[in-house]
Tab-separated table of C-alpha atoms in Angstrom:
chain	number	residue	atom	x	y	z
A	262	MET	CA	-15.484	10.855	-26.175
A	263	LYS	CA	-14.737	14.264	-27.696
A	264	ASP	CA	-17.327	16.353	-25.939
A	265	ASP	CA	-16.886	19.636	-23.186
A	266	PRO	CA	-16.700	19.182	-19.933
A	267	THR	CA	-19.956	19.723	-17.845
A	268	PRO	CA	-19.825	22.878	-15.958
A	269	LEU	CA	-19.658	19.737	-13.108
A	270	GLU	CA	-16.863	18.054	-14.455
A	271	MET	CA	-14.538	20.861	-14.440
A	272	GLU	CA	-15.707	21.683	-10.665
A	273	LEU	CA	-15.225	18.298	-10.075
A	274	VAL	CA	-11.087	18.604	-11.489
A	275	GLN	CA	-10.606	21.711	-9.882
A	276	LEU	CA	-10.567	19.118	-6.491
A	277	HIS	CA	-7.352	17.383	-5.182
A	278	PRO	CA	-7.397	14.063	-3.301
A	279	ARG	CA	-5.636	13.888	-0.391
A	280	ARG	CA	-1.427	13.726	-1.433
A	281	PRO	CA	-0.036	10.108	0.934
A	282	SER	CA	1.359	11.245	3.743
A	283	ALA	CA	4.982	10.966	3.723
A	284	ASP	CA	5.242	8.250	5.663
A	285	CYS	CA	3.066	6.043	2.933
A	286	GLU	CA	5.935	7.027	0.262
A	287	GLN	CA	8.473	6.572	2.469
A	288	ARG	CA	7.304	2.829	3.131
A	289	LEU	CA	6.705	2.637	-0.558
A	290	ARG	CA	9.571	3.168	-1.119
A	291	GLN	CA	11.958	1.191	1.462
A	292	GLY	CA	9.378	-1.448	0.117
A	293	LEU	CA	10.341	-0.989	-2.990
A	294	ASN	CA	13.986	-0.964	-2.561
A	295	ALA	CA	13.278	-4.163	-0.832
A	296	ALA	CA	11.603	-6.120	-3.787
A	297	SER	CA	13.847	-4.993	-6.082
A	298	ARG	CA	17.362	-5.852	-3.985
A	299	ALA	CA	15.042	-9.410	-4.164
A	300	THR	CA	14.760	-9.716	-7.524
A	301	THR	CA	17.848	-8.790	-7.803
A	302	ALA	CA	19.317	-11.508	-6.026
A	303	GLY	CA	17.945	-14.003	-8.285
A	304	GLY	CA	14.604	-14.520	-6.796
A	305	ASP	CA	13.802	-17.900	-3.720
A	306	ALA	CA	12.928	-20.617	-5.213
A	307	GLY	CA	17.256	-20.980	-6.084
A	308	SER	CA	18.553	-20.489	-2.989
A	309	ARG	CA	15.842	-21.429	-0.566
A	310	SER	CA	18.144	-24.717	-0.257
A	311	ARG	CA	21.430	-23.419	0.583
A	312	PHE	CA	19.692	-21.062	2.785
A	313	GLY	CA	18.983	-23.933	4.571
A	314	VAL	CA	22.207	-24.385	5.615
A	315	LEU	CA	24.350	-21.697	6.648
A	316	ARG	CA	25.777	-22.118	9.098
A	317	GLY	CA	25.418	-18.619	10.697
A	318	TRP	CA	21.678	-18.715	10.978
A	319	CYS	CA	21.399	-19.312	14.399
A	320	ALA	CA	23.351	-15.551	14.808
A	321	ALA	CA	21.097	-14.621	12.684
A	322	ALA	CA	18.060	-15.823	14.779
A	323	LEU	CA	19.353	-14.524	17.859
A	324	GLY	CA	19.203	-10.794	16.606
A	325	ALA	CA	15.958	-10.595	15.356
A	326	ALA	CA	15.095	-11.826	18.804
A	327	ALA	CA	16.309	-8.516	19.935
A	328	LEU	CA	14.328	-6.205	17.078
A	329	VAL	CA	10.927	-8.704	18.254
A	330	LEU	CA	11.796	-7.421	20.906
A	331	LEU	CA	12.407	-3.716	20.623
A	332	ALA	CA	9.202	-3.880	19.122
A	333	VAL	CA	7.272	-5.704	21.399
A	334	LEU	CA	8.262	-2.516	23.832
A	335	LEU	CA	7.852	0.039	20.923
A	336	VAL	CA	3.877	-1.423	20.260
A	337	GLU	CA	3.619	-1.332	24.357
A	338	ARG	CA	4.358	2.044	23.954
A	339	GLY	CA	1.908	3.285	20.857
A	340	ARG	CA	-0.131	0.642	21.100
A	341	ASN	CA	-2.366	2.764	18.340
A	342	LYS	CA	-3.440	1.784	15.471
A	343	ALA	CA	-0.935	3.601	13.330
A	344	VAL	CA	1.667	1.457	10.963
A	345	ARG	CA	5.309	2.101	11.766
A	346	THR	CA	8.499	1.823	10.493
A	347	ALA	CA	11.586	2.880	11.069
A	348	ALA	CA	13.142	5.530	8.739
A	349	GLY	CA	15.753	3.893	7.752
A	350	PRO	CA	17.508	0.079	9.033
A	351	THR	CA	16.136	-0.510	12.938
A	352	ARG	CA	20.216	-2.310	12.771
A	353	VAL	CA	22.572	-4.357	10.968
A	354	VAL	CA	24.133	-7.634	12.590
A	355	PHE	CA	26.786	-8.446	10.546
A	356	ARG	CA	28.423	-12.020	12.747
A	357	PRO	CA	32.011	-12.856	10.879
A	358	ALA	CA	31.256	-16.130	9.868
A	359	ALA	CA	35.038	-19.167	9.337
A	360	ALA	CA	35.305	-18.619	6.207
A	361	GLU	CA	36.637	-20.890	4.280
A	362	THR	CA	37.288	-20.562	0.744
A	363	GLU	CA	39.403	-22.748	-1.037
A	364	GLY	CA	40.816	-21.368	-4.264
A	365	ASP	CA	37.406	-19.747	-6.408
A	366	ARG	CA	34.891	-22.378	-4.563
A	367	ALA	CA	33.184	-18.969	-2.372
A	368	ALA	CA	31.780	-19.249	1.535
A	369	VAL	CA	29.584	-17.266	3.718
A	370	VAL	CA	31.562	-14.801	5.027
A	371	ALA	CA	28.571	-13.160	6.875
A	372	THR	CA	24.920	-13.057	7.393
A	373	GLY	CA	22.090	-10.558	9.005
A	374	THR	CA	19.200	-9.796	9.479
A	375	VAL	CA	18.077	-6.098	8.911
A	376	LEU	CA	14.340	-4.791	10.550
A	377	TYR	CA	13.539	-2.371	7.931
A	378	GLY	CA	9.477	-1.977	9.107
A	379	ILE	CA	6.576	-2.412	11.871
A	380	ALA	CA	3.533	-2.790	11.710
A	381	ASP	CA	0.416	-3.735	14.754
A	382	GLY	CA	-2.301	-5.981	13.136
A	383	GLY	CA	-4.338	-5.087	15.710
A	384	THR	CA	-5.546	-7.648	19.155
A	385	THR	CA	-6.654	-11.052	18.341
A	386	VAL	CA	-7.746	-13.545	21.706
A	387	ALA	CA	-4.673	-16.681	21.613
A	388	GLY	CA	-5.948	-20.325	21.382
A	389	THR	CA	-5.624	-20.310	25.346
A	390	GLY	CA	-8.468	-17.799	25.401
A	391	VAL	CA	-5.320	-14.818	26.165
A	392	PRO	CA	-5.725	-11.610	24.995
A	393	VAL	CA	-2.547	-10.969	22.410
A	394	ARG	CA	-1.513	-8.184	20.689
A	395	GLN	CA	-0.439	-9.239	16.019
A	396	VAL	CA	2.890	-7.764	15.624
A	397	ARG	CA	3.980	-7.707	11.853
A	398	LEU	CA	7.418	-7.847	11.540
A	399	PHE	CA	8.917	-7.071	7.879
A	400	LEU	CA	12.080	-7.987	8.070
A	401	LEU	CA	15.626	-9.038	4.908
A	402	GLU	CA	17.761	-11.845	5.801
A	403	GLN	CA	20.740	-10.882	4.342
A	404	ALA	CA	24.241	-13.642	3.201
A	405	ARG	CA	27.984	-12.438	2.086
A	406	TRP	CA	29.830	-14.525	0.240
A	407	GLU	CA	33.500	-14.160	-1.082
A	408	THR	CA	36.499	-15.955	-2.561
A	409	ALA	CA	39.043	-16.679	-1.273
A	410	GLY	CA	40.783	-12.866	-0.836
A	411	ALA	CA	37.650	-11.609	-1.750
A	412	ARG	CA	38.443	-10.956	-5.587
A	413	ALA	CA	34.721	-12.193	-5.357
A	414	SER	CA	31.893	-10.959	-4.114
A	415	PHE	CA	28.013	-11.286	-4.479
A	416	GLU	CA	25.089	-11.648	-1.394
A	417	ILE	CA	22.174	-13.168	-1.084
A	418	VAL	CA	19.087	-10.738	0.616
A	419	ARG	CA	16.010	-12.090	0.915
A	420	PRO	CA	12.498	-10.461	2.566
A	421	ARG	CA	10.638	-11.667	5.829
A	422	GLU	CA	7.698	-11.176	7.354
A	423	GLU	CA	7.563	-12.538	10.848
A	424	VAL	CA	4.234	-12.368	12.876
A	425	VAL	CA	4.691	-12.542	16.585
A	426	TYR	CA	1.713	-12.031	19.838
A	427	VAL	CA	2.402	-9.741	22.985
A	428	PRO	CA	0.032	-11.498	25.375
A	429	LEU	CA	-1.441	-7.822	26.891
A	430	PRO	CA	-2.086	-7.352	30.748
A	431	LEU	CA	-5.963	-8.145	32.123
A	432	LEU	CA	-6.454	-4.519	33.800
B	1170	MET	CA	10.447	11.735	-14.018
B	1171	ASN	CA	12.357	10.861	-11.580
B	1172	TRP	CA	10.191	8.216	-8.668
B	1173	THR	CA	9.369	10.942	-6.387
B	1174	GLU	CA	8.265	13.897	-8.463
B	1175	TRP	CA	5.404	10.568	-10.733
B	1176	PHE	CA	4.206	9.738	-7.151
B	1177	ARG	CA	3.895	12.602	-5.881
B	1178	GLU	CA	1.817	13.277	-9.486
B	1179	HIS	CA	-0.595	10.666	-9.405
B	1180	GLY	CA	-0.215	9.246	-5.947
B	1181	PRO	CA	-3.107	11.053	-4.913
B	1182	GLY	CA	-6.066	9.676	-8.159
B	1183	LEU	CA	-4.250	6.039	-6.486
B	1184	LEU	CA	-4.519	7.113	-2.873
B	1185	LEU	CA	-8.540	8.238	-3.670
B	1186	TYR	CA	-9.532	4.525	-4.994
B	1187	ALA	CA	-7.829	2.985	-2.732
B	1188	ARG	CA	-9.981	4.829	-0.326
B	1189	GLN	CA	-13.530	4.312	-2.633
B	1190	TRP	CA	-12.615	0.015	-1.273
B	1191	THR	CA	-10.653	1.064	2.160
B	1192	PRO	CA	-12.892	2.102	5.257
B	1193	SER	CA	-9.765	4.767	5.775
B	1194	ARG	CA	-6.787	6.837	5.189
B	1195	ALA	CA	-4.557	4.725	7.054
B	1196	GLU	CA	-5.788	0.851	5.043
B	1197	ALA	CA	-6.469	3.604	1.917
B	1198	GLU	CA	-2.060	3.678	2.574
B	1199	GLU	CA	-2.289	0.654	2.828
B	1200	ALA	CA	-3.894	-0.266	-0.358
B	1201	LEU	CA	-1.463	2.291	-1.809
B	1202	GLN	CA	1.579	0.633	-0.976
B	1203	ASP	CA	0.292	-3.831	-1.046
B	1204	GLY	CA	-0.228	-2.397	-4.715
B	1205	PHE	CA	2.244	-1.105	-5.908
B	1206	ILE	CA	4.549	-3.071	-4.128
B	1207	ARG	CA	2.812	-6.667	-6.208
B	1208	TYR	CA	2.654	-4.524	-9.281
B	1209	TRP	CA	5.990	-3.747	-9.006
B	1210	ARG	CA	7.765	-7.048	-8.581
B	1211	SER	CA	5.800	-8.447	-11.458
B	1212	ARG	CA	6.827	-5.272	-13.831
B	1213	ALA	CA	11.168	-6.788	-11.426
B	1214	THR	CA	10.538	-10.075	-13.184
B	1215	GLN	CA	10.055	-8.928	-16.938
B	1216	GLY	CA	13.053	-6.366	-17.022
B	1217	ARG	CA	11.312	-3.556	-16.381
B	1218	GLU	CA	12.556	-0.331	-14.731
B	1219	GLY	CA	11.684	2.641	-13.713
B	1220	VAL	CA	8.614	4.607	-13.216
B	1221	PRO	CA	5.751	3.463	-14.514
B	1222	ALA	CA	4.741	4.327	-17.469
B	1223	ASP	CA	1.406	5.203	-18.992
B	1224	ARG	CA	0.268	2.440	-20.773
B	1225	ASP	CA	0.997	0.165	-16.933
B	1226	LEU	CA	-1.773	2.789	-14.931
B	1227	PRO	CA	-4.417	-0.089	-15.352
B	1228	LEU	CA	-2.325	-1.959	-14.045
B	1229	LEU	CA	-1.652	0.123	-10.991
B	1230	PHE	CA	-5.166	1.125	-10.531
B	1231	VAL	CA	-6.142	-2.597	-10.956
B	1232	ALA	CA	-3.306	-3.749	-8.364
B	1233	ILE	CA	-4.169	-1.348	-5.497
B	1234	LYS	CA	-7.999	-2.777	-5.877
B	1235	HIS	CA	-6.937	-5.822	-5.386
B	1236	ALA	CA	-4.728	-5.178	-2.886
B	1237	ALA	CA	-7.566	-4.064	-0.588
B	1238	PHE	CA	-10.256	-6.216	-1.042
B	1239	ASP	CA	-6.985	-8.363	-0.016
B	1240	ARG	CA	-6.298	-5.663	2.839
B	1241	ALA	CA	-10.713	-5.499	4.231
B	1242	ARG	CA	-11.571	-9.999	4.124
B	1243	ARG	CA	-8.267	-9.641	6.454
B	1244	ARG	CA	-9.740	-7.053	8.357
B	1245	ARG	CA	-13.588	-8.833	7.848
B	1246	ARG	CA	-12.187	-10.943	9.727
B	1247	ARG	CA	-10.715	-9.865	12.553
B	1248	HIS	CA	-13.124	-7.987	12.958
B	1249	GLU	CA	-15.849	-10.425	14.088
B	1250	ARG	CA	-13.247	-10.913	16.716
B	1251	GLU	CA	-12.623	-7.208	17.430
B	1252	ALA	CA	-15.691	-5.834	18.465
B	1253	ALA	CA	-14.352	-1.850	20.069
B	1254	ALA	CA	-11.917	-2.529	16.653
B	1255	ALA	CA	-15.687	-0.427	15.236
B	1256	GLU	CA	-14.205	2.804	15.397
B	1257	GLU	CA	-11.219	2.132	13.270
B	1258	LEU	CA	-14.460	2.196	10.787
B	1259	TYR	CA	-14.592	5.565	10.951
B	1260	ASP	CA	-12.742	7.999	9.281
B	1261	ARG	CA	-13.007	11.716	9.449
B	1262	ASP	CA	-10.215	13.419	7.219
B	1263	GLY	CA	-11.992	14.172	3.496
B	1264	TRP	CA	-10.419	13.131	0.566
B	1265	PHE	CA	-9.981	16.112	-0.837
B	1266	GLU	CA	-8.341	19.146	0.840
B	1267	ALA	CA	-10.206	21.642	1.284
B	1268	THR	CA	-10.545	25.629	2.149
B	1269	PRO	CA	-12.546	26.659	4.377
B	1270	ALA	CA	-13.299	28.806	2.576
B	1271	ASP	CA	-15.609	26.244	-0.076
B	1272	VAL	CA	-14.926	22.490	2.381
B	1273	GLU	CA	-18.728	22.828	2.823
B	1274	ARG	CA	-19.453	22.011	-0.925
B	1275	VAL	CA	-16.205	19.984	-1.021
B	1276	ARG	CA	-18.014	17.779	1.425
B	1277	ARG	CA	-21.543	17.814	-0.319
B	1278	ILE	CA	-19.757	16.920	-3.273
B	1279	GLU	CA	-17.729	13.666	-1.185
B	1280	HIS	CA	-20.925	13.327	0.502
B	1281	ALA	CA	-22.837	12.300	-3.210
B	1282	LEU	CA	-19.847	10.933	-4.503
B	1283	GLU	CA	-19.976	7.505	-1.685
B	1284	ALA	CA	-24.046	7.985	-2.823
B	1285	LEU	CA	-22.705	6.392	-6.344
B	1286	PRO	CA	-23.343	2.764	-6.879
B	1287	ALA	CA	-19.347	1.639	-6.344
B	1288	ASP	CA	-19.274	0.204	-9.885
B	1289	GLN	CA	-19.590	4.079	-11.667
B	1290	ARG	CA	-17.345	5.982	-8.779
B	1291	GLU	CA	-14.217	4.343	-9.915
B	1292	VAL	CA	-15.092	5.479	-13.294
B	1293	VAL	CA	-15.056	7.964	-12.193
B	1294	VAL	CA	-12.113	8.970	-9.490
B	1295	MET	CA	-9.830	6.423	-12.678
B	1296	LYS	CA	-11.660	9.188	-15.187
B	1297	ILE	CA	-11.311	12.523	-13.274
B	1298	TRP	CA	-8.262	11.806	-10.762
B	1299	GLY	CA	-6.933	8.805	-12.610
B	1300	GLY	CA	-6.138	10.606	-15.843
B	1301	LEU	CA	-7.404	7.277	-17.621
B	1302	THR	CA	-9.506	7.263	-21.229
B	1303	PHE	CA	-12.510	5.125	-21.544
B	1304	ARG	CA	-10.081	2.985	-22.952
B	1305	GLN	CA	-7.754	1.945	-20.120
B	1306	ILE	CA	-10.480	2.359	-17.695
B	1307	GLY	CA	-12.459	-0.549	-19.830
B	1308	ALA	CA	-9.296	-3.160	-20.354
B	1309	ALA	CA	-8.104	-2.677	-16.166
B	1310	LEU	CA	-12.650	-3.385	-15.503
B	1311	ARG	CA	-13.091	-6.184	-17.905
B	1312	THR	CA	-15.642	-4.370	-20.075
B	1313	SER	CA	-15.646	-2.173	-23.043
B	1314	GLN	CA	-14.824	1.048	-22.888
B	1315	ASN	CA	-18.044	1.640	-23.855
B	1316	THR	CA	-19.371	0.198	-20.494
B	1317	ALA	CA	-16.828	2.317	-18.935
B	1318	ALA	CA	-18.360	5.747	-20.610
B	1319	SER	CA	-21.675	4.968	-19.624
B	1320	ARG	CA	-20.605	4.899	-15.784
B	1321	TYR	CA	-19.955	7.584	-16.484
B	1322	ARG	CA	-22.527	9.539	-18.009
B	1323	TYR	CA	-24.714	8.086	-15.807
B	1324	ALA	CA	-22.634	8.616	-12.625
B	1325	LEU	CA	-21.821	12.203	-13.493
B	1326	ALA	CA	-26.046	12.526	-13.981
B	1327	ALA	CA	-26.717	11.532	-10.241
B	1328	LEU	CA	-23.731	13.180	-8.980
B	1329	ARG	CA	-25.734	17.248	-10.427
B	1330	ARG	CA	-29.338	15.259	-8.964
B	1331	GLU	CA	-28.022	14.568	-6.192
B	1332	LEU	CA	-26.171	18.185	-5.631
B	1333	GLN	CA	-29.088	20.100	-7.003
B	1334	ARG	CA	-31.183	17.928	-3.919
B	1335	GLU	CA	-28.990	19.405	-1.544
B	1336	ASP	CA	-28.728	22.929	-3.256
B	1337	ARG	CA	-32.864	22.983	-2.811
B	1338	ALA	CA	-32.978	21.501	0.729
B	1339	ARG	CA	-30.660	24.734	1.769
């Protein structure tokens, strides 16, 4: 197909599709960063069992609960369908853990959760018949490991998505 | 070329492609994001870095189309429970940039594009605004490059007819 372009083709080429919004570009950049970090951390499968025994997990859950509360407030205030994303990591909650390092054995020294995005999933009806708003939270779970004297350290970052339902008041 | 430059160059074409399968610009941007990250993850597992190569463009288009379909399925399920959300299907934001001087013509072309069969329209979008070759389009759509070229020709003929019909009606 080496034919010369027709006038119609030339007119179509002159049209400029709308650009993705700056918000879209930013969200995409954050998503790619999260995906890259997750890959660098070595994937989920190998680390999942170790994550199951981390002692600082309860603190991370509490931090996530606080962020859920923040998300609820944001959604209740805005009530629109657009996806909203924090300009950067909303909060990093690092909790020092009791490091028990012996020799070259690494131990977890801090854990935390970062909320990097929130999406409004729309209105639906709960099993009880109550209208609820679905809120999707995009989180990164982080854990830092160090050997005694911090001669070596590494971090595991795992992306996670949570869905929470917020009961809507019946007017 | 860094990632930002790459996205500025290819983003509009990818977004336009996503809009073929989504009811609004916001949904299209979501599909673009989902598809791009899906593609990025699969690429990362192969240890590849940097901006997407031209040879990967067909993969990106396919990933975005699949992401748009996934979103459409979820949206349909949600809409069955949420009839009040019908206004979301309306999108007053055009596909193309337009100035006051040419907005009428641009909108007519948009309508003519919308009226095309989906399999022809996507070839036009991939070819003209995505910059893909017929060989790449054929690979992305799992068809031959001759079929892709035929769809393109049919689409142009249909577009021309539709625009001429509108011109006569004015």
